[in-house]
Short mmCIF file of C-alpha atoms and ligand atoms in Angstrom, two decimals:
data_model
loop_
_atom_site.label_atom_id
_atom_site.label_comp_id
_atom_site.label_asym_id
_atom_site.label_seq_id
_atom_site.Cartn_x
_atom_site.Cartn_y
_atom_site.Cartn_z
CA MET F 1261 -80.49 68.15 -64.88
CA LYS F 1262 -80.33 66.57 -61.36
CA ASN F 1263 -80.71 68.59 -58.30
CA ILE F 1264 -78.42 68.09 -55.42
CA LEU F 1265 -78.59 69.83 -52.02
CA LEU F 1266 -75.37 70.36 -49.92
CA VAL F 1267 -75.79 70.75 -46.40
CA PHE F 1268 -73.20 72.05 -43.78
CA GLY F 1269 -73.48 74.12 -40.75
CA THR F 1270 -70.07 74.24 -38.60
CA ARG F 1271 -66.65 75.45 -39.68
CA PRO F 1272 -65.13 72.25 -40.48
CA GLU F 1273 -67.88 71.09 -42.45
CA ALA F 1274 -67.76 74.48 -44.57
CA VAL F 1275 -63.86 74.14 -45.06
CA LYS F 1276 -64.46 70.56 -46.55
CA MET F 1277 -67.65 71.35 -48.34
CA CYS F 1278 -67.22 74.68 -50.28
CA PRO F 1279 -64.56 72.99 -52.53
CA LEU F 1280 -67.04 70.40 -53.52
CA ALA F 1281 -69.70 72.68 -53.71
CA LEU F 1282 -67.57 74.76 -56.33
CA GLU F 1283 -66.58 71.43 -58.33
CA LEU F 1284 -70.03 70.35 -58.40
CA LYS F 1285 -71.20 73.75 -59.73
CA LYS F 1286 -68.62 73.55 -62.44
CA ARG F 1287 -70.58 70.35 -64.07
CA PRO F 1288 -73.65 71.29 -66.42
CA SER F 1289 -75.32 67.95 -65.36
CA PHE F 1290 -76.06 69.41 -61.81
CA CYS F 1291 -78.27 72.09 -60.24
CA VAL F 1292 -76.46 72.50 -56.85
CA ARG F 1293 -78.15 74.13 -53.79
CA VAL F 1294 -76.56 75.06 -50.78
CA LEU F 1295 -78.26 74.80 -47.10
CA ALA F 1296 -76.37 76.20 -44.38
CA THR F 1297 -77.66 75.11 -41.13
CA GLY F 1298 -75.90 78.05 -39.21
CA GLN F 1299 -74.75 75.80 -36.25
CA HIS F 1300 -71.95 78.02 -36.37
CA ARG F 1301 -72.45 81.74 -37.07
CA GLU F 1302 -69.09 83.73 -37.60
CA MET F 1303 -67.18 80.56 -37.84
CA LEU F 1304 -69.17 79.45 -40.85
CA SER F 1305 -69.61 82.95 -42.75
CA SER F 1306 -65.96 83.55 -42.58
CA VAL F 1307 -65.42 80.07 -44.57
CA THR F 1308 -68.43 80.47 -47.04
CA GLU F 1309 -67.07 84.33 -47.76
CA PHE F 1310 -63.72 83.18 -48.07
CA PHE F 1311 -64.61 80.28 -50.86
CA GLY F 1312 -67.33 82.75 -52.39
CA VAL F 1313 -69.96 80.16 -51.74
CA VAL F 1314 -73.34 81.67 -51.08
CA PRO F 1315 -76.06 79.60 -49.45
CA ASP F 1316 -79.24 79.50 -50.89
CA TYR F 1317 -80.67 78.64 -47.51
CA ASN F 1318 -79.67 79.66 -43.91
CA LEU F 1319 -81.59 78.18 -41.23
CA GLY F 1320 -79.65 80.51 -38.86
CA VAL F 1321 -80.24 78.17 -35.77
CA MET F 1322 -76.92 79.09 -33.70
CA ALA F 1323 -77.69 80.17 -29.84
CA GLN F 1324 -75.06 80.84 -27.19
CA GLY F 1325 -74.98 77.70 -25.18
CA GLN F 1326 -76.98 75.59 -27.41
CA THR F 1327 -77.69 72.04 -26.63
CA LEU F 1328 -77.76 68.96 -28.82
CA TYR F 1329 -81.69 68.87 -28.46
CA ASP F 1330 -81.76 72.65 -29.71
CA ILE F 1331 -79.75 72.15 -32.67
CA THR F 1332 -81.12 68.61 -33.57
CA GLU F 1333 -84.80 69.83 -33.50
CA LYS F 1334 -84.09 73.19 -35.16
CA ILE F 1335 -82.08 71.39 -37.98
CA LEU F 1336 -84.45 68.61 -38.44
CA ARG F 1337 -87.48 70.69 -38.90
CA GLY F 1338 -85.64 73.40 -40.99
CA THR F 1339 -84.28 70.79 -43.57
CA ARG F 1340 -87.64 69.41 -43.81
CA GLU F 1341 -88.97 72.93 -44.74
CA VAL F 1342 -86.28 73.24 -47.47
CA LEU F 1343 -86.75 69.69 -48.85
CA GLU F 1344 -90.54 70.70 -49.22
CA LYS F 1345 -89.64 73.74 -51.43
CA GLU F 1346 -87.66 71.82 -54.19
CA ARG F 1347 -87.70 68.46 -55.46
CA PHE F 1348 -84.20 66.92 -54.84
CA ASP F 1349 -82.25 64.02 -56.43
CA LEU F 1350 -79.58 63.87 -53.87
CA VAL F 1351 -78.71 65.37 -50.33
CA LEU F 1352 -75.04 65.41 -49.39
CA VAL F 1353 -73.94 66.03 -45.86
CA HIS F 1354 -70.41 65.82 -44.29
CA GLY F 1355 -68.90 64.06 -41.39
CA ASP F 1356 -69.82 63.80 -37.82
CA THR F 1357 -71.72 67.09 -36.63
CA THR F 1358 -75.18 67.32 -35.44
CA THR F 1359 -75.89 69.37 -38.59
CA ALA F 1360 -74.95 66.12 -40.64
CA PHE F 1361 -77.09 63.85 -38.32
CA ALA F 1362 -80.20 65.71 -38.40
CA ALA F 1363 -80.17 66.91 -41.87
CA ALA F 1364 -79.40 63.36 -43.05
CA LEU F 1365 -82.50 62.12 -41.08
CA ALA F 1366 -84.69 64.83 -42.64
CA ALA F 1367 -83.52 63.96 -46.12
CA PHE F 1368 -84.09 60.04 -45.11
CA TYR F 1369 -87.59 60.67 -43.68
CA ALA F 1370 -88.37 62.50 -47.07
CA ARG F 1371 -87.06 59.46 -48.87
CA ILE F 1372 -84.35 61.44 -50.69
CA PRO F 1373 -81.23 59.77 -50.93
CA VAL F 1374 -78.59 60.62 -48.91
CA GLY F 1375 -74.55 61.04 -49.71
CA HIS F 1376 -72.23 60.95 -46.94
CA VAL F 1377 -68.69 62.73 -47.40
CA GLU F 1378 -66.17 61.89 -45.22
CA ALA F 1379 -67.95 58.44 -44.38
CA GLY F 1380 -66.48 55.57 -42.22
CA LEU F 1381 -64.49 57.21 -39.69
CA ARG F 1382 -64.82 55.26 -36.54
CA THR F 1383 -63.59 54.89 -32.83
CA TYR F 1384 -65.83 52.32 -31.71
CA ASP F 1385 -66.42 54.03 -28.70
CA ILE F 1386 -69.78 56.02 -28.85
CA ASN F 1387 -68.65 58.39 -26.28
CA ALA F 1388 -65.48 59.52 -27.85
CA PRO F 1389 -65.67 61.65 -29.53
CA TYR F 1390 -69.19 62.69 -28.19
CA PRO F 1391 -71.70 62.84 -30.01
CA GLU F 1392 -69.62 62.67 -33.08
CA GLU F 1393 -69.05 58.92 -33.05
CA PHE F 1394 -72.89 58.44 -32.77
CA ASN F 1395 -73.62 60.90 -35.42
CA ARG F 1396 -71.19 59.61 -38.25
CA VAL F 1397 -72.45 55.97 -37.40
CA ALA F 1398 -75.97 57.03 -37.94
CA VAL F 1399 -75.32 58.95 -40.90
CA ASP F 1400 -73.47 55.93 -42.39
CA ALA F 1401 -76.73 53.88 -41.56
CA LEU F 1402 -79.09 55.66 -43.38
CA SER F 1403 -76.92 56.95 -46.33
CA ALA F 1404 -77.56 55.52 -49.94
CA PHE F 1405 -73.75 56.37 -50.78
CA CYS F 1406 -70.60 56.52 -48.86
CA PHE F 1407 -67.67 58.88 -49.77
CA ALA F 1408 -64.79 57.36 -47.80
CA PRO F 1409 -61.72 59.36 -47.38
CA THR F 1410 -59.33 56.53 -47.13
CA GLU F 1411 -59.52 52.75 -47.91
CA ARG F 1412 -59.32 52.10 -44.15
CA ALA F 1413 -62.63 54.24 -43.74
CA ALA F 1414 -64.12 52.15 -46.63
CA ARG F 1415 -62.95 48.78 -45.21
CA ALA F 1416 -65.25 50.03 -42.05
CA LEU F 1417 -68.01 50.71 -43.92
CA LEU F 1418 -67.92 47.20 -45.69
CA ALA F 1419 -67.37 45.48 -42.53
CA GLU F 1420 -70.78 47.05 -41.47
CA GLY F 1421 -72.70 45.65 -44.26
CA LYS F 1422 -72.35 48.59 -46.97
CA VAL F 1423 -72.31 47.34 -50.45
CA ALA F 1424 -69.21 47.60 -52.28
CA GLY F 1425 -70.58 49.57 -55.28
CA ARG F 1426 -72.18 52.36 -53.01
CA VAL F 1427 -68.81 52.85 -51.17
CA PHE F 1428 -66.03 55.16 -53.10
CA VAL F 1429 -62.75 55.94 -51.92
CA THR F 1430 -62.11 59.42 -52.69
CA GLY F 1431 -59.45 61.17 -50.51
CA ASN F 1432 -60.35 63.91 -47.95
CA THR F 1433 -61.58 67.35 -49.48
CA VAL F 1434 -59.67 69.22 -47.12
CA ILE F 1435 -56.70 68.68 -49.03
CA ASP F 1436 -58.47 69.87 -52.05
CA ALA F 1437 -59.17 73.05 -50.02
CA PHE F 1438 -55.36 73.78 -49.62
CA ARG F 1439 -55.32 74.98 -53.55
CA TYR F 1440 -57.69 78.11 -52.49
CA THR F 1441 -55.98 78.71 -49.10
CA VAL F 1442 -52.27 77.87 -49.06
CA ARG F 1443 -50.10 80.94 -50.08
CA GLU F 1444 -46.21 81.62 -50.33
CA ASP F 1445 -46.52 85.04 -49.09
CA PHE F 1446 -48.29 85.31 -45.68
CA SER F 1447 -47.51 87.49 -42.84
CA HIS F 1448 -49.63 87.45 -39.46
CA GLU F 1449 -49.09 88.81 -35.88
CA ALA F 1450 -48.56 85.23 -34.50
CA LEU F 1451 -45.73 84.98 -36.66
CA ALA F 1452 -44.07 88.27 -35.13
CA PHE F 1453 -45.09 87.06 -31.70
CA ALA F 1454 -42.88 83.70 -32.13
CA ALA F 1455 -40.16 85.57 -33.90
CA GLY F 1456 -36.76 83.78 -32.55
CA ARG F 1457 -38.69 81.04 -31.18
CA LYS F 1458 -40.38 78.01 -32.53
CA LEU F 1459 -44.23 78.10 -33.15
CA ILE F 1460 -46.63 75.59 -31.60
CA LEU F 1461 -50.22 75.81 -32.68
CA ILE F 1462 -52.98 75.00 -30.31
CA THR F 1463 -56.78 74.14 -30.79
CA ALA F 1464 -58.86 72.65 -28.36
CA HIS F 1465 -63.06 72.42 -28.26
CA ARG F 1466 -64.25 68.99 -27.82
CA ARG F 1467 -67.54 68.58 -25.80
CA GLU F 1468 -66.04 65.50 -24.02
CA ASN F 1469 -62.99 67.39 -23.20
CA LEU F 1470 -64.55 70.51 -21.42
CA ALA F 1471 -64.47 68.85 -18.00
CA VAL F 1472 -60.55 68.09 -18.41
CA MET F 1473 -59.66 71.10 -20.25
CA LYS F 1474 -58.02 72.68 -17.31
CA ASP F 1475 -55.80 69.30 -16.84
CA ILE F 1476 -55.01 69.56 -20.52
CA PHE F 1477 -53.81 73.08 -20.38
CA ARG F 1478 -51.67 72.68 -17.11
CA GLY F 1479 -50.12 69.79 -19.11
CA VAL F 1480 -49.30 72.16 -21.81
CA SER F 1481 -48.04 74.91 -19.41
CA ARG F 1482 -45.73 72.98 -17.67
CA ALA F 1483 -44.29 71.07 -20.83
CA LEU F 1484 -43.88 74.84 -22.42
CA ALA F 1485 -42.06 76.01 -19.14
CA LYS F 1486 -39.30 73.56 -19.94
CA PHE F 1487 -38.79 74.81 -23.16
CA PRO F 1488 -38.35 78.40 -23.47
CA ASP F 1489 -37.25 78.47 -27.04
CA PHE F 1490 -40.83 77.43 -27.84
CA CYS F 1491 -44.01 79.57 -27.82
CA ALA F 1492 -47.70 78.60 -28.92
CA VAL F 1493 -50.41 80.59 -30.16
CA TYR F 1494 -54.10 79.21 -29.41
CA PRO F 1495 -57.14 80.71 -31.74
CA VAL F 1496 -59.70 79.93 -28.95
CA HIS F 1497 -62.98 78.38 -30.04
CA PRO F 1498 -65.86 80.89 -29.24
CA ASN F 1499 -67.86 78.36 -26.99
CA PRO F 1500 -67.89 80.25 -23.79
CA ALA F 1501 -66.76 77.35 -21.74
CA VAL F 1502 -63.72 76.91 -23.87
CA GLN F 1503 -62.82 80.71 -23.67
CA SER F 1504 -62.98 80.64 -19.91
CA ALA F 1505 -60.97 77.52 -19.40
CA ALA F 1506 -58.27 79.07 -21.90
CA ARG F 1507 -58.36 82.67 -20.13
CA THR F 1508 -57.89 80.86 -16.72
CA ALA F 1509 -55.08 78.90 -17.92
CA PHE F 1510 -53.04 81.10 -20.11
CA GLU F 1511 -54.24 84.81 -19.51
CA GLY F 1512 -50.69 86.79 -18.89
CA SER F 1513 -48.42 83.88 -20.07
CA GLY F 1514 -45.51 85.08 -22.22
CA GLN F 1515 -45.43 81.82 -24.00
CA VAL F 1516 -49.14 81.09 -25.05
CA LYS F 1517 -50.84 83.90 -26.79
CA LEU F 1518 -54.43 83.70 -26.85
CA ILE F 1519 -56.32 84.81 -30.13
CA ALA F 1520 -59.64 84.86 -31.75
CA PRO F 1521 -60.58 82.22 -34.15
CA LEU F 1522 -58.57 82.52 -37.44
CA ASP F 1523 -60.35 82.58 -40.56
CA VAL F 1524 -59.40 79.42 -42.89
CA PHE F 1525 -56.90 81.16 -45.06
CA GLU F 1526 -54.95 82.39 -41.85
CA PHE F 1527 -55.08 79.04 -40.15
CA HIS F 1528 -53.86 76.92 -43.00
CA ASN F 1529 -51.03 79.39 -43.59
CA LEU F 1530 -50.15 79.40 -39.88
CA LEU F 1531 -50.29 75.73 -39.60
CA ALA F 1532 -48.00 75.34 -42.76
CA ARG F 1533 -45.40 77.62 -40.56
CA SER F 1534 -45.73 76.01 -37.43
CA HIS F 1535 -43.16 73.67 -35.78
CA MET F 1536 -45.74 71.37 -34.06
CA VAL F 1537 -49.80 71.35 -33.56
CA LEU F 1538 -51.43 70.29 -30.13
CA THR F 1539 -54.98 69.91 -30.74
CA ASP F 1540 -58.30 67.69 -29.77
CA SER F 1541 -59.46 68.70 -33.39
CA GLY F 1542 -60.49 66.22 -36.16
CA GLY F 1543 -59.72 67.85 -39.12
CA VAL F 1544 -56.40 69.39 -37.91
CA GLN F 1545 -55.20 65.81 -37.65
CA GLU F 1546 -55.85 65.44 -41.31
CA GLU F 1547 -54.15 68.81 -42.46
CA ALA F 1548 -50.82 69.41 -40.50
CA PRO F 1549 -49.44 65.91 -42.04
CA HIS F 1550 -49.77 67.70 -45.59
CA PHE F 1551 -47.38 70.20 -44.18
CA GLY F 1552 -44.93 67.75 -42.41
CA VAL F 1553 -46.01 69.24 -39.16
CA PRO F 1554 -46.35 66.81 -36.27
CA VAL F 1555 -49.73 66.41 -34.61
CA LEU F 1556 -49.99 65.57 -30.66
CA VAL F 1557 -53.52 64.83 -30.25
CA MET F 1558 -54.98 65.79 -26.87
CA ARG F 1559 -57.61 62.98 -26.84
CA ASN F 1560 -57.51 59.30 -25.68
CA THR F 1561 -58.85 57.75 -28.90
CA THR F 1562 -58.91 58.82 -32.70
CA GLU F 1563 -60.82 57.94 -35.69
CA ARG F 1564 -57.96 59.36 -37.77
CA ARG F 1565 -55.69 56.36 -36.94
CA GLU F 1566 -54.12 56.83 -40.50
CA GLY F 1567 -51.95 59.79 -39.08
CA VAL F 1568 -50.72 57.78 -36.25
CA ASP F 1569 -50.09 54.66 -38.11
CA ALA F 1570 -48.22 56.99 -40.76
CA GLY F 1571 -46.14 58.25 -37.67
CA THR F 1572 -47.22 61.96 -37.98
CA SER F 1573 -49.68 62.00 -34.91
CA ARG F 1574 -49.55 60.60 -31.44
CA LEU F 1575 -52.30 60.38 -29.10
CA ILE F 1576 -51.14 61.97 -25.72
CA GLY F 1577 -54.41 61.70 -23.48
CA THR F 1578 -56.12 64.35 -21.60
CA SER F 1579 -54.44 64.13 -18.08
CA GLU F 1580 -52.05 66.78 -16.86
CA GLU F 1581 -49.45 64.22 -16.66
CA SER F 1582 -50.00 62.34 -20.21
CA VAL F 1583 -50.16 65.82 -21.86
CA TYR F 1584 -46.88 66.92 -20.27
CA GLU F 1585 -44.86 63.80 -21.07
CA GLY F 1586 -46.55 63.46 -24.53
CA ILE F 1587 -44.97 67.10 -25.39
CA CYS F 1588 -41.84 66.64 -23.79
CA ALA F 1589 -40.93 63.44 -25.35
CA VAL F 1590 -41.18 65.30 -28.81
CA LEU F 1591 -39.73 68.44 -28.09
CA GLY F 1592 -37.11 67.08 -25.93
CA ASP F 1593 -35.75 64.74 -28.82
CA GLY F 1594 -34.76 65.94 -32.12
CA GLU F 1595 -34.89 62.48 -33.77
CA VAL F 1596 -38.53 61.77 -32.51
CA TYR F 1597 -39.24 65.10 -33.86
CA ALA F 1598 -37.60 64.40 -37.45
CA GLN F 1599 -39.50 61.09 -37.80
CA MET F 1600 -42.76 62.60 -37.38
CA ALA F 1601 -41.99 65.64 -39.60
CA ARG F 1602 -40.86 63.27 -42.29
CA ALA F 1603 -44.02 61.33 -42.53
CA VAL F 1604 -46.51 61.21 -45.34
CA ASN F 1605 -49.88 62.52 -45.67
CA PRO F 1606 -52.28 59.51 -45.82
CA TYR F 1607 -55.59 61.67 -46.28
CA GLY F 1608 -55.55 62.52 -49.76
CA ASP F 1609 -54.07 63.98 -53.14
CA GLY F 1610 -56.21 67.15 -53.48
CA HIS F 1611 -58.51 65.52 -55.93
CA ALA F 1612 -61.42 64.20 -53.66
CA CYS F 1613 -63.92 66.84 -54.97
CA GLU F 1614 -63.45 65.65 -58.51
CA ARG F 1615 -63.93 61.81 -57.72
CA ILE F 1616 -66.83 62.75 -55.57
CA ALA F 1617 -68.42 64.72 -58.43
CA ASP F 1618 -67.47 61.80 -60.89
CA ALA F 1619 -69.33 59.21 -58.67
CA VAL F 1620 -72.47 61.51 -58.14
CA GLU F 1621 -72.74 61.90 -62.11
CA LYS F 1622 -72.60 57.96 -62.23
CA ILE F 1623 -74.96 57.31 -59.49
CA ILE F 1624 -77.37 59.98 -60.48
CA ASP F 1625 -77.43 58.80 -64.32
CA LYS F 1626 -78.58 55.34 -63.14
CA ARG F 1627 -81.55 56.89 -60.97
C1 UD1 X 3155 -69.34 71.54 -33.30
C2 UD1 X 3155 -69.65 69.96 -33.59
C3 UD1 X 3155 -68.28 69.41 -33.45
C4 UD1 X 3155 -67.13 70.12 -34.31
C5 UD1 X 3155 -67.18 71.71 -33.84
C6 UD1 X 3155 -66.19 72.47 -35.02
C7 UD1 X 3155 -71.55 68.94 -32.98
C8 UD1 X 3155 -72.41 68.25 -31.91
N1 UD1 X 3155 -70.50 69.56 -32.59
O1 UD1 X 3155 -68.86 71.75 -31.94
O2 UD1 X 3155 -68.36 67.99 -33.98
O3 UD1 X 3155 -66.03 69.45 -34.09
O4 UD1 X 3155 -68.52 72.18 -34.04
O5 UD1 X 3155 -65.77 73.52 -34.49
O6 UD1 X 3155 -72.19 69.06 -33.94
N2 UD1 X 3155 -70.10 79.54 -31.20
C9 UD1 X 3155 -70.16 80.85 -31.52
N3 UD1 X 3155 -70.00 81.29 -32.66
C10 UD1 X 3155 -69.60 80.46 -33.74
C11 UD1 X 3155 -69.59 78.94 -33.49
C12 UD1 X 3155 -69.82 78.78 -32.22
O7 UD1 X 3155 -70.57 81.72 -30.57
O8 UD1 X 3155 -69.65 80.73 -34.87
C13 UD1 X 3155 -70.06 79.33 -29.99
C14 UD1 X 3155 -71.75 79.26 -29.41
O9 UD1 X 3155 -71.80 79.71 -28.02
C15 UD1 X 3155 -72.17 77.94 -29.35
C16 UD1 X 3155 -70.99 77.16 -28.68
O10 UD1 X 3155 -70.03 77.91 -29.44
O11 UD1 X 3155 -73.43 77.68 -28.46
C17 UD1 X 3155 -70.86 75.51 -29.32
O12 UD1 X 3155 -71.27 75.56 -30.50
P1 UD1 X 3155 -71.43 74.11 -31.18
O13 UD1 X 3155 -71.82 74.12 -32.53
O14 UD1 X 3155 -72.83 73.71 -30.37
O15 UD1 X 3155 -70.60 73.04 -30.58
P2 UD1 X 3155 -69.15 73.10 -31.21
O16 UD1 X 3155 -68.22 72.98 -29.74
O17 UD1 X 3155 -68.69 74.02 -31.95
N1 UDP X 3156 -59.60 76.41 -38.33
C1 UDP X 3156 -59.76 77.78 -38.70
N2 UDP X 3156 -59.54 78.50 -37.76
C2 UDP X 3156 -59.26 78.36 -36.33
C3 UDP X 3156 -59.10 76.83 -36.09
C4 UDP X 3156 -59.15 75.94 -37.02
O1 UDP X 3156 -60.20 77.73 -39.90
O2 UDP X 3156 -58.96 79.16 -35.78
C5 UDP X 3156 -60.03 75.25 -39.37
C6 UDP X 3156 -58.92 74.25 -39.51
O3 UDP X 3156 -58.30 74.39 -40.59
C7 UDP X 3156 -59.82 72.80 -39.68
C8 UDP X 3156 -61.33 73.21 -39.11
O4 UDP X 3156 -61.24 74.52 -38.73
O5 UDP X 3156 -60.46 73.05 -41.40
C9 UDP X 3156 -61.31 72.34 -38.21
O6 UDP X 3156 -62.40 72.72 -37.37
P1 UDP X 3156 -62.61 72.05 -35.72
O7 UDP X 3156 -61.45 72.02 -34.88
O8 UDP X 3156 -63.34 73.33 -35.08
O9 UDP X 3156 -63.52 71.06 -35.93
P2 UDP X 3156 -63.36 69.66 -36.26
O10 UDP X 3156 -62.33 69.30 -37.22
O11 UDP X 3156 -62.49 68.83 -34.83
O12 UDP X 3156 -64.66 68.98 -36.32
#
């Protein structure tokens, strides 16, 4: 029996790691423990509760207005304590958050091999997204095993000198999550708000976008005003800076409804029923194409180039003008819209967790 520790702490990591935890727990060769850092609180617990994954450890580090120093330090020390309680053969982290970086570093210092799920994503701009590009590069650098969601991500890892036999192309586990979340029957107040109009889903939270969020939102408001048949629902991230920018831009708007963050079941089902998504999220860029929902990315660069290359996503920048024009270009041209909505999803077939678990069985057997 091999002991595996899965670590996650934010909403997107939980969405993508809970299906993997469930798959690993099915396999008799593993003893699986889950460490939640608690970098997020309500947004994390709503996901773990939905999937029925109960963390064995919870560091509970979240504080209002937390800084990168706070979370890095607390997670590094907290993970170390957990690693000293039990003997682990492998630590699995996910993606590019500070949780992933600090937990991977703790395992590396403890000389426990790290497996990086969703490895190899790159913008090659260390400041965008910030600090995620650094986190993902650093986690890959110290990881013994890399689970790349796409061939492109695997190529990036090999180009950086990773050894071929330690890089596995698996697909993205977020597509596996849909087996748990997506339902035929779904109703929500947001759908009632949109009745008779076409629904656009908005998410925005990136640290490097906080300074330009008011410009982004002005571009969104101007574009929507031009298309009265459309309306938008925006579940606002709890970060106080995001809350304040969203309220200032959209409070009182008849076209944009601000709501609390949705649980993952609600979000996936609403996404599946949306006409389009406006987002600066990473995960949403992978999810929307699965439903044939075009994605306009309110960023200047993306590590999810596969969606852009497949024609499902477009980068529309972060200035008022570029956001305005980017939205108008799609809403104002049925042919452009149809082409984006037809494109295929390059992020996986829903069996990524099995592939990762198979790879872990092989890796761990040899140790
Ligand atoms: C973090 C990740 C980012 C990821 C995002 C997903 C880092 C540096 N950033 O950014 O990569 O895209 O999560 O959402 O790892 N808050 C709550 N309740 C919660 C969660 C957050 O109130 O459940 C508030 C707190 O005031 C917190 C603030 O949001 O201080 C920011 O949270 P933090 O994890 O530092 O950054 P995110 O922007 O969420
Ligand atoms: N999500 C959610 N509720 C919301 C908004 C997003 O459950 O109100 C989910 C979404 O389906 C995706 C993940 O959260 O799985 C993306 O998280 P986020 O955009 O916060 O982080 P990122 O992917 O940019 O790191």
